[in-house]
Every structure is written in structure tokens, then in C-alpha cells.
Coordinates of C-alpha atoms and ligand atoms in Angstrom, one line a residue:
X14 CA -0.3 -0.4 -0.1
X15 CA 0.9 3.3 -0.2
X16 CA -0.4 5.5 3.0
X17 CA 0.9 8.9 3.9
X18 CA 0.3 9.4 7.8
X19 CA -1.5 13.2 8.3
X20 CA -1.5 15.4 11.3
X21 CA 0.0 18.1 14.4
X22 CA 3.7 17.4 15.5
X23 CA 3.4 14.9 18.4
X24 CA 0.2 13.9 17.4
X25 CA 2.7 10.2 17.4
X26 CA 3.6 9.2 13.5
X27 CA 6.8 8.3 14.3
X28 CA 5.6 5.4 16.5
X29 CA 2.3 4.6 14.9
X30 CA 4.6 5.1 11.6
X31 CA 7.1 2.3 12.2
X32 CA 4.5 0.2 13.7
X33 CA 2.3 -0.2 10.5
X34 CA 5.4 -0.3 8.3
X35 CA 5.9 -3.8 10.4
X36 CA 2.7 -5.0 9.9
X37 CA 2.6 -3.6 6.2
X38 CA 6.1 -4.4 4.9
X39 CA 6.3 -1.5 3.9
X40 CA 9.1 1.6 5.0
X41 CA 8.1 4.5 6.7
X42 CA 9.7 7.1 5.7
X43 CA 10.4 10.3 8.0
X44 CA 11.4 13.6 6.3
X45 CA 12.6 14.6 9.9
X46 CA 15.0 11.5 10.6
X47 CA 16.4 12.0 7.6
X48 CA 17.3 15.6 8.0
X49 CA 17.9 14.8 11.5
X50 CA 20.4 11.7 10.3
X51 CA 21.6 14.6 7.4
X52 CA 22.5 17.1 10.4
X53 CA 23.6 14.9 12.7
X54 CA 25.7 13.9 9.9
X55 CA 26.9 17.0 8.8
X56 CA 25.4 16.2 4.9
X57 CA 25.4 18.7 2.7
X58 CA 21.5 19.1 2.2
X59 CA 22.0 18.9 6.7
X60 CA 23.5 22.5 6.5
X61 CA 20.9 23.3 4.2
X62 CA 18.2 22.0 6.4
X63 CA 19.1 23.2 10.0
X64 CA 18.6 26.4 10.3
X65 CA 14.7 25.8 8.5
X66 CA 14.8 23.4 11.0
X67 CA 16.0 24.8 15.3
X68 CA 12.8 27.6 14.0
X69 CA 10.7 24.9 13.9
X70 CA 9.9 26.0 10.1
X71 CA 9.4 23.8 7.1
X72 CA 12.5 23.2 4.8
X73 CA 12.0 24.5 1.3
X74 CA 9.6 22.7 -1.0
X75 CA 12.6 22.7 -2.9
X76 CA 14.8 20.6 -0.8
X77 CA 12.4 19.0 0.6
X78 CA 10.7 17.3 -2.4
X79 CA 13.5 16.4 -3.8
X80 CA 15.3 14.7 -1.9
X81 CA 11.7 12.6 -1.0
X82 CA 11.5 11.9 -4.8
X83 CA 15.1 9.2 -4.5
X84 CA 13.9 7.9 -0.9
X85 CA 10.8 6.9 -3.3
X86 CA 13.1 5.7 -6.3
X87 CA 14.8 3.3 -4.2
X88 CA 13.6 -0.4 -5.0
X89 CA 12.5 -1.0 -0.9
X90 CA 9.9 1.5 -1.7
X91 CA 8.6 1.1 -5.4
X92 CA 6.2 -1.9 -3.8
X93 CA 4.6 0.7 -0.7
X94 CA 5.2 3.0 1.6
X95 CA 4.4 4.8 4.6
X96 CA 5.3 8.5 4.6
X97 CA 5.7 9.9 8.0
X98 CA 6.2 14.0 7.8
X99 CA 5.5 14.3 3.8
X100 CA 3.7 16.4 2.3
X101 CA 3.0 19.5 4.6
X102 CA 2.0 22.1 2.7
X103 CA 0.0 21.3 -0.8
X104 CA 2.2 21.7 -3.1
X105 CA 4.3 18.9 -2.1
X106 CA 0.9 16.8 -2.1
X107 CA 0.4 17.8 -5.6
X108 CA 5.0 17.1 -6.4
X109 CA 4.3 13.8 -4.7
X110 CA 1.1 13.1 -6.7
X111 CA 2.5 13.7 -9.4
X112 CA 5.8 11.7 -10.3
X113 CA 3.6 8.9 -8.3
X114 CA 1.6 9.8 -11.0
X115 CA 3.8 9.2 -13.6
X116 CA 4.9 5.9 -12.5
X117 CA 1.3 4.2 -13.6
X118 CA 0.5 4.5 -9.4
X119 CA -1.5 6.4 -6.4
X120 CA -1.8 7.1 -2.9
X121 CA -4.1 4.6 -1.6
X122 CA -5.3 6.1 2.0
X123 CA -4.2 9.0 3.6
X124 CA -4.7 8.8 7.7
X125 CA -4.7 11.8 9.8
X126 CA -3.9 11.0 13.7
X127 CA -6.1 13.5 15.4
X128 CA -5.1 15.0 18.8
X129 CA -6.4 18.3 20.4
X130 CA -3.9 20.3 21.2
X131 CA -3.5 21.1 24.3
X132 CA -2.5 17.7 24.2
X133 CA -0.4 17.8 21.5
X134 CA 1.5 21.6 23.5
X135 CA 1.9 18.3 27.2
X136 CA 3.1 15.8 24.6
X137 CA 6.1 18.0 22.6
X138 CA 7.5 19.6 26.7
X139 CA 7.9 16.0 27.7
X140 CA 9.1 14.1 25.9
X141 CA 12.5 12.8 24.9
X142 CA 15.4 10.9 22.5
X143 CA 18.2 9.5 22.2
X144 CA 20.6 11.2 21.2
X145 CA 24.3 10.2 21.3
X146 CA 23.7 7.2 23.9
X147 CA 21.2 9.9 26.2
X148 CA 18.0 10.9 26.6
X149 CA 18.2 14.6 24.8
X150 CA 15.8 17.2 24.5
X151 CA 15.5 17.4 20.9
X152 CA 16.2 21.6 20.1
X153 CA 13.1 22.3 18.2
X154 CA 11.0 20.7 21.1
X155 CA 11.8 24.5 23.4
X156 CA 8.4 25.1 24.3
X157 CA 8.6 28.4 22.1
X158 CA 10.0 26.8 19.5
X159 CA 6.8 24.0 20.1
X160 CA 5.0 26.6 19.8
X161 CA 5.2 28.3 16.4
X162 CA 5.6 24.8 14.9
X163 CA 2.8 24.3 16.3
X164 CA 1.0 28.0 14.3
X165 CA 3.2 26.0 11.2
X166 CA 1.2 23.4 11.5
X167 CA -2.3 25.3 11.8
X168 CA -1.1 27.8 8.7
X169 CA 0.7 25.2 5.7
X170 CA 0.1 21.5 6.8
X171 CA -3.9 21.4 8.1
X172 CA -4.8 22.8 4.5
X173 CA -4.0 19.2 3.9
X174 CA -6.6 17.6 4.7
X175 CA -9.7 19.1 3.5
X176 CA -7.0 19.2 -0.2
X177 CA -7.0 15.0 1.0
X178 CA -10.6 14.7 1.1
X179 CA -11.3 16.7 -2.0
X180 CA -9.1 14.1 -3.7
X181 CA -11.2 11.2 -2.3
X182 CA -8.7 9.5 0.1
X183 CA -8.4 11.3 4.0
X184 CA -9.5 9.2 6.6
X185 CA -9.4 11.0 10.1
X186 CA -8.3 8.8 12.9
X187 CA -8.8 9.6 16.7
X188 CA -4.7 9.4 18.1
X189 CA -5.8 9.0 22.0
X190 CA -5.1 6.5 24.0
X191 CA -3.0 3.9 24.2
X192 CA -0.1 2.8 21.1
X193 CA -2.8 -0.6 20.2
X194 CA -5.4 1.0 20.3
X195 CA -4.6 3.7 18.2
X196 CA -1.9 1.6 15.4
X197 CA -5.7 -1.0 15.7
X198 CA -7.3 2.1 14.5
X199 CA -5.2 3.1 12.3
X200 CA -4.9 -0.3 10.4
X201 CA -8.9 -1.0 10.9
X202 CA -8.8 2.9 8.5
X203 CA -6.1 1.3 6.1
X204 CA -8.7 -1.7 5.3
X205 CA -11.3 0.3 4.8
X206 CA -9.1 2.0 2.1
X207 CA -8.0 -1.5 1.2
X208 CA -10.8 -3.1 0.8
X209 CA -9.6 -5.9 3.4
X210 CA -7.0 -4.9 6.5
X211 CA -3.4 -5.6 5.0
X212 CA -1.9 -7.7 7.3
X213 CA -5.5 -10.0 7.8
X214 CA -5.4 -13.3 6.4
X215 CA -6.3 -11.9 3.0
X216 CA -2.6 -9.7 2.8
X217 CA -0.6 -9.9 0.2
Ligands
ADP20 P1 7.0 16.6 14.3 O1 6.0 16.1 13.4 O2 7.3 16.8 15.3 O3 7.6 18.1 14.4 P2 9.7 16.1 12.4 O4 10.5 15.0 12.9 O5 8.3 15.4 11.5 O6 9.2 16.7 13.3 O7 10.0 17.2 12.1 C1 10.8 17.9 11.6 C2 11.1 18.8 10.9 O8 11.9 18.6 10.4 C3 10.3 20.3 10.8 O9 9.6 21.3 11.6 C4 11.0 21.4 9.4 O10 12.2 21.6 10.0 C5 11.4 19.6 9.3 N1 11.1 19.4 8.3 C6 10.0 18.0 8.0 N2 9.7 17.5 7.2 C7 10.0 18.7 6.2 C8 8.4 18.6 5.0 N3 8.0 17.8 4.5 N4 8.6 19.0 4.0 C9 9.5 20.8 4.9 N5 10.7 20.1 6.3 C10 10.3 19.4 7.0

């Protein structure tokens, strides 16, 4: 399946993307993770992206789209993928649609993970990640940057929800609750897009 996970920072996209991708047997592709790996590795791409990320702004579409196209061209993504954190603007969504179309493909499903904003701020402010073997706060999880990222989400990414709804691809799921509960909701939603539970007995 070709799936996009949509939802604000802190909705749990990364966590669910890993689990769902495992069940689908397709790679989870997180643009945030790819950018962070490039920042740590001090690559050209990382240097280009870093200032935007630290400020909580989006990396320009041009840079991001080129990176995703390269990633989707790799062998493991040929049969399906789960995108986490991309697209984040209507322009990115249009370019994704066009490049899939060139390959004769389209998305099967866009899952929007819905969480209210108070809960998001709570989750992001308390989030810790492993950096070089130690638990640390991500630079862009500082309270003032969190607020800015939520504003960027509202302004630039939230409109994608209506856009994908018009395309007939959108399903919303409640992303509050235990990780396993949210996974079950997601798998049921994917079943509704694809006809059967993609991890069920008829999978494949
Ligand atoms: P979160 O969903 O928690 O905000 P991500 O790990 O998805 O975090 O992204 C972290 C940062 O990486 C973003 O704030 C942004 O600067 C950059 N980024 C990730 N994906 C994109 C994208 N599709 N377009 C532009 N910038 C992106």
C-alpha cells in the first residue's frame, strides 16, 4: 500500500509509522528523521536544512521534494511505503501526486491522526529522544519552538486535510489512547481504504 500519515507534531506519527510499516511490510519514510540524520552527519543537505529546523520552520519545498523523490526511487519503496511528515504543504502534495502518477501509481490512503492542541503541547514538552546514547530534548521541542511548529502546522499543513478529502483519500482517526489502540484504529482505517485488513489473512 501507498500511505501518507498526516497529523500535527506530537500526534504520534513516528511511533505509529514504525509499527504500521512493520505490519504492511513496507518502509516507513520519515522526512524529519532523514533531515536529522543529515544534520548529525553534517552533510550538505543537513547544512541546508538545519537553520529551518531549529527555528521550527519548514525546510523549503524544493529541497524536501528532491529528497523524497530520491528516497521513493529506492528499491524497498517500489511496492509501497508509509510516509511520515511528508507532504506538509499543498505544493508538496501536488508534486507527490505528479511523481507517483508518472510511475503509474497513486496513494491508497491518507490517515489523519487527530489530537487536540493542549494534549500536543503536553506531549511535545515532555518528549525526550536518544541523542548519542543519552536522553535529551530535541532542539525544536523547546516550548517556544513547539508553539511555532503548531502554528506552522495550522497554517501550512492542516489545509492538506481538506485537500485530501476532496481527492477522496482521507480517513481521520482518534490518536488519543494507548499506542496499541491507536494502531488498531489505524489498521482498521487502512482496511477500509484497501478493502481488507492489510495485515489480515488475505494480505499480499
Ligand atoms: P514533528 O512532526 O514532530 O514536527 P518531524 O520530525 O516530522 O517533526 O520534522 C522536524 C522538522 O523537520 C520540521 O519542523 C521541519 O523543519 C523539517 N521537516 C520535516 N518534514 C518536512 C517537510 N515535509 N517539509 C518541510 N520541512 C520538513
